[in-house]
Coordinates of C-alpha atoms in Angstrom, one line a residue:
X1082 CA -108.5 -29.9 -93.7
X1083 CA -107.7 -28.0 -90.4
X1084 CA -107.8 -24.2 -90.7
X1085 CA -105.2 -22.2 -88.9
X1086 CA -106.6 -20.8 -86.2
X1087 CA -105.2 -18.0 -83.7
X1088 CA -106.6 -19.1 -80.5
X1089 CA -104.9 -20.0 -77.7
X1090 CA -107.9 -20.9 -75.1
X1091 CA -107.2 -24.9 -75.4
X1092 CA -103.6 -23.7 -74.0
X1093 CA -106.0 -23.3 -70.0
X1094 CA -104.0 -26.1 -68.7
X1095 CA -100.5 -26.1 -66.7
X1096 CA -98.8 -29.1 -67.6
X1097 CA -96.1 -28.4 -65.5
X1098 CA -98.4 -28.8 -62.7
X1099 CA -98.6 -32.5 -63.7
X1100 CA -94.5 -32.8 -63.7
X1101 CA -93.6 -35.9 -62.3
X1102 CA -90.5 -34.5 -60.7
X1103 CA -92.5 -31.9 -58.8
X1104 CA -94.4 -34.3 -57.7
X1105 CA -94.2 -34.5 -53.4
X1106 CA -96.2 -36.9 -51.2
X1107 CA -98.3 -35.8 -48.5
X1108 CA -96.3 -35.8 -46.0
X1109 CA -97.1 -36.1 -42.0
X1110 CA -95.6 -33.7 -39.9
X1111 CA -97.4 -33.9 -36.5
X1112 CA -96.4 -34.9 -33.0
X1113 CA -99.0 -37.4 -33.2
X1114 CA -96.8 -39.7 -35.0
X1115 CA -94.4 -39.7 -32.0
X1116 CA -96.3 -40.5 -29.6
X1117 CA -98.1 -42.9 -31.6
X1118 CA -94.8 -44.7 -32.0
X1119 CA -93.6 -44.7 -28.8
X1120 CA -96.4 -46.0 -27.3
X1121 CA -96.6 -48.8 -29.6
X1122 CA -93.2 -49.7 -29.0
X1123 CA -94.2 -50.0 -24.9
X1124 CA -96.7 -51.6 -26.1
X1125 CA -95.2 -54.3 -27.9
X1126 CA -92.5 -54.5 -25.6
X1127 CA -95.5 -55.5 -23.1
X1128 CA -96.5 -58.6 -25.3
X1129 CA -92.9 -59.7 -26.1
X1130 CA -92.4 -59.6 -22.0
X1131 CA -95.7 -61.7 -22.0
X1132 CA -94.0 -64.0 -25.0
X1133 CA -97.0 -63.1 -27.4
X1134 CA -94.8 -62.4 -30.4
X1135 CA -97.7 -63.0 -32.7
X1136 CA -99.6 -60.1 -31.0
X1137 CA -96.7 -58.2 -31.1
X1138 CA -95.8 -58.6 -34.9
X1139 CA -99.4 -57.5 -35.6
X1140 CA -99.7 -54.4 -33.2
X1141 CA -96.2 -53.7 -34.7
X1142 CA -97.2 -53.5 -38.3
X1143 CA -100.1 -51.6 -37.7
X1144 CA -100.6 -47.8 -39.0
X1145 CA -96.9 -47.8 -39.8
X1146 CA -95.3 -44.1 -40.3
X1147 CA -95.7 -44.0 -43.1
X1148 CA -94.9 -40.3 -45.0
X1149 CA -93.9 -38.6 -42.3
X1150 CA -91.2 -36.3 -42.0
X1151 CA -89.3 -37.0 -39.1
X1152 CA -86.6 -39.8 -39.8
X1153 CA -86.6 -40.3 -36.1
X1154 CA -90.0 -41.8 -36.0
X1155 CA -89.3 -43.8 -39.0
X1156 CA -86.4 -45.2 -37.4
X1157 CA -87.8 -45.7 -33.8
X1158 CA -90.9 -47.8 -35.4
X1159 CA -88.0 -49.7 -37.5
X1160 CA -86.3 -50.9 -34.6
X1161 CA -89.5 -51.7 -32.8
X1162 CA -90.3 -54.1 -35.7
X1163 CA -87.2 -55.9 -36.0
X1164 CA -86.9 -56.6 -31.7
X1165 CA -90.2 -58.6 -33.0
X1166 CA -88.9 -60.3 -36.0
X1167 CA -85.9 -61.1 -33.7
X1168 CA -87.9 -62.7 -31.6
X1169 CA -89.4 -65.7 -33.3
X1170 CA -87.5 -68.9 -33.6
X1171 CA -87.3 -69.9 -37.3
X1172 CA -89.9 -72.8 -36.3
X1173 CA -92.9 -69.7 -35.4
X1174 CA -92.7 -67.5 -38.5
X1175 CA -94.6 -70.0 -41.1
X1176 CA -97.2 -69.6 -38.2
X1177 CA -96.9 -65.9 -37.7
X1178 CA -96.7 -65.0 -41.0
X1179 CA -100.2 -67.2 -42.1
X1180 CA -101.8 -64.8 -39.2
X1181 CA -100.8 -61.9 -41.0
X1182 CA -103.3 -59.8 -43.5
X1183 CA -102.1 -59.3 -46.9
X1184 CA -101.8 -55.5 -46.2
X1185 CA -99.8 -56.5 -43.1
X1186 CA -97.6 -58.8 -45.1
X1187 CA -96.5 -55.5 -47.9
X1188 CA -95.6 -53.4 -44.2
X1189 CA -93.7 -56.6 -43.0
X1190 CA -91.9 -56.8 -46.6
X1191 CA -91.7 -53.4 -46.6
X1192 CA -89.4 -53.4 -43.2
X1193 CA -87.3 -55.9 -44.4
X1194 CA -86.2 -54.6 -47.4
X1195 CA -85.5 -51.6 -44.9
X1196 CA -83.4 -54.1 -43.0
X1197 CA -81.6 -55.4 -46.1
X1198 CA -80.5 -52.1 -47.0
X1199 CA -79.7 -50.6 -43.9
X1200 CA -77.6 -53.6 -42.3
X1201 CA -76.7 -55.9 -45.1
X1202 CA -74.1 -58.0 -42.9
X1203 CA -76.8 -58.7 -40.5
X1204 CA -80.0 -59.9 -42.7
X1205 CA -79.5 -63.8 -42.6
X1206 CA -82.6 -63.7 -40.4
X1207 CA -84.7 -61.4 -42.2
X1208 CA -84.0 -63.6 -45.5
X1209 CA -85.8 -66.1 -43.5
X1210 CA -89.1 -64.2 -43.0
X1211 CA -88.8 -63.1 -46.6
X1212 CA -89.3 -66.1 -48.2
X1213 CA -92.1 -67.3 -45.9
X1214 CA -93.7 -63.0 -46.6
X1215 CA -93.1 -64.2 -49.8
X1216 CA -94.6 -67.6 -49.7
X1217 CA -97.8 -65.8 -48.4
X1218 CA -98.1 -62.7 -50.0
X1219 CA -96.7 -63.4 -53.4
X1220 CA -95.2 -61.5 -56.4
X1221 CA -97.5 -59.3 -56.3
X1222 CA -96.4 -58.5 -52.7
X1223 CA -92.8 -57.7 -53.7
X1224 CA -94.0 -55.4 -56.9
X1225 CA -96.2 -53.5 -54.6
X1226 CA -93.7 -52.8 -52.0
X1227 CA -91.2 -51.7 -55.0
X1228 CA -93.2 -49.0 -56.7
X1229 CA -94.9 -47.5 -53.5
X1230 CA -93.4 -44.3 -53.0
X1231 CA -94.1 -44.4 -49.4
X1232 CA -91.4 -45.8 -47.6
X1233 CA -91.4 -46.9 -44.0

């Protein structure tokens, strides 16, 4: 039998510290990011001049914004993204998507379902590299672009 006991010490713990709702992501709020961006976008506009798309769809994807505050920078790496995904023909993204990494393939799904929600009349194109990001990437691809709280 338990015994009725008057202590309150196994009460140490703040459970509301654990509230899910409460919960906020680390969030990035330097100039770094900015810069960062931009320079990558000069960058890739560079390599698109040079007609390395592949080059540029990697160097795109790579150390995405991810968490950070300013929508601006979001936005700005967005659009750098899809000037590359707008310049493939449908014939190079089976190719350019087997070059990717399966960590660059969740950024790349995780820009497109960006793209779907911002401009729905316009992603025809994008469905196309989503079913090839699919293809290589998987399920498990999708699932983990869904539940990460991070958004690009």
């Amino acid at each position: 039998m338990s015994k009725n006991v008057n202590s309150t010490q196994f009460r140490t713990v703040d459970v509301d510290a654990y509230d899910e709702d409460q919960y906020e992501d680390d969030a990035r709020d330097d100039e770094s990011g900015v810069q960062e961006v931009a320079d990558r976008a000069s960058q890739v506009k560079q390599l698109l001049n040079q007609t390395k798309s592949k080059d540029a769809l990697k160097l795109a994807l790579q150390n995405p914004p991810l968490g950070h505050k300013d929508s601006n920078v979001k936005q700005q790496n967005y659009e750098t993204v899809l000037s590359v995904l707008k310049s493939f023909r449908a014939q190079e993204i089976d190719a350019a998507v087997e070059d990717l990494s399966n960590v660059e393939v969740d950024v790349l799904m995780k820009y497109l379902y960006k793209g779907f929600t911002a401009n729905p009349d316009k992603s025809a194109s994008l469905l196309l590299w989503h079913e090839r990001a699919v293809k290589k990437g998987g399920l498990g691809s999708i699932i983990r672009v869904m539940v990460d709280r991070k958004g690009v």
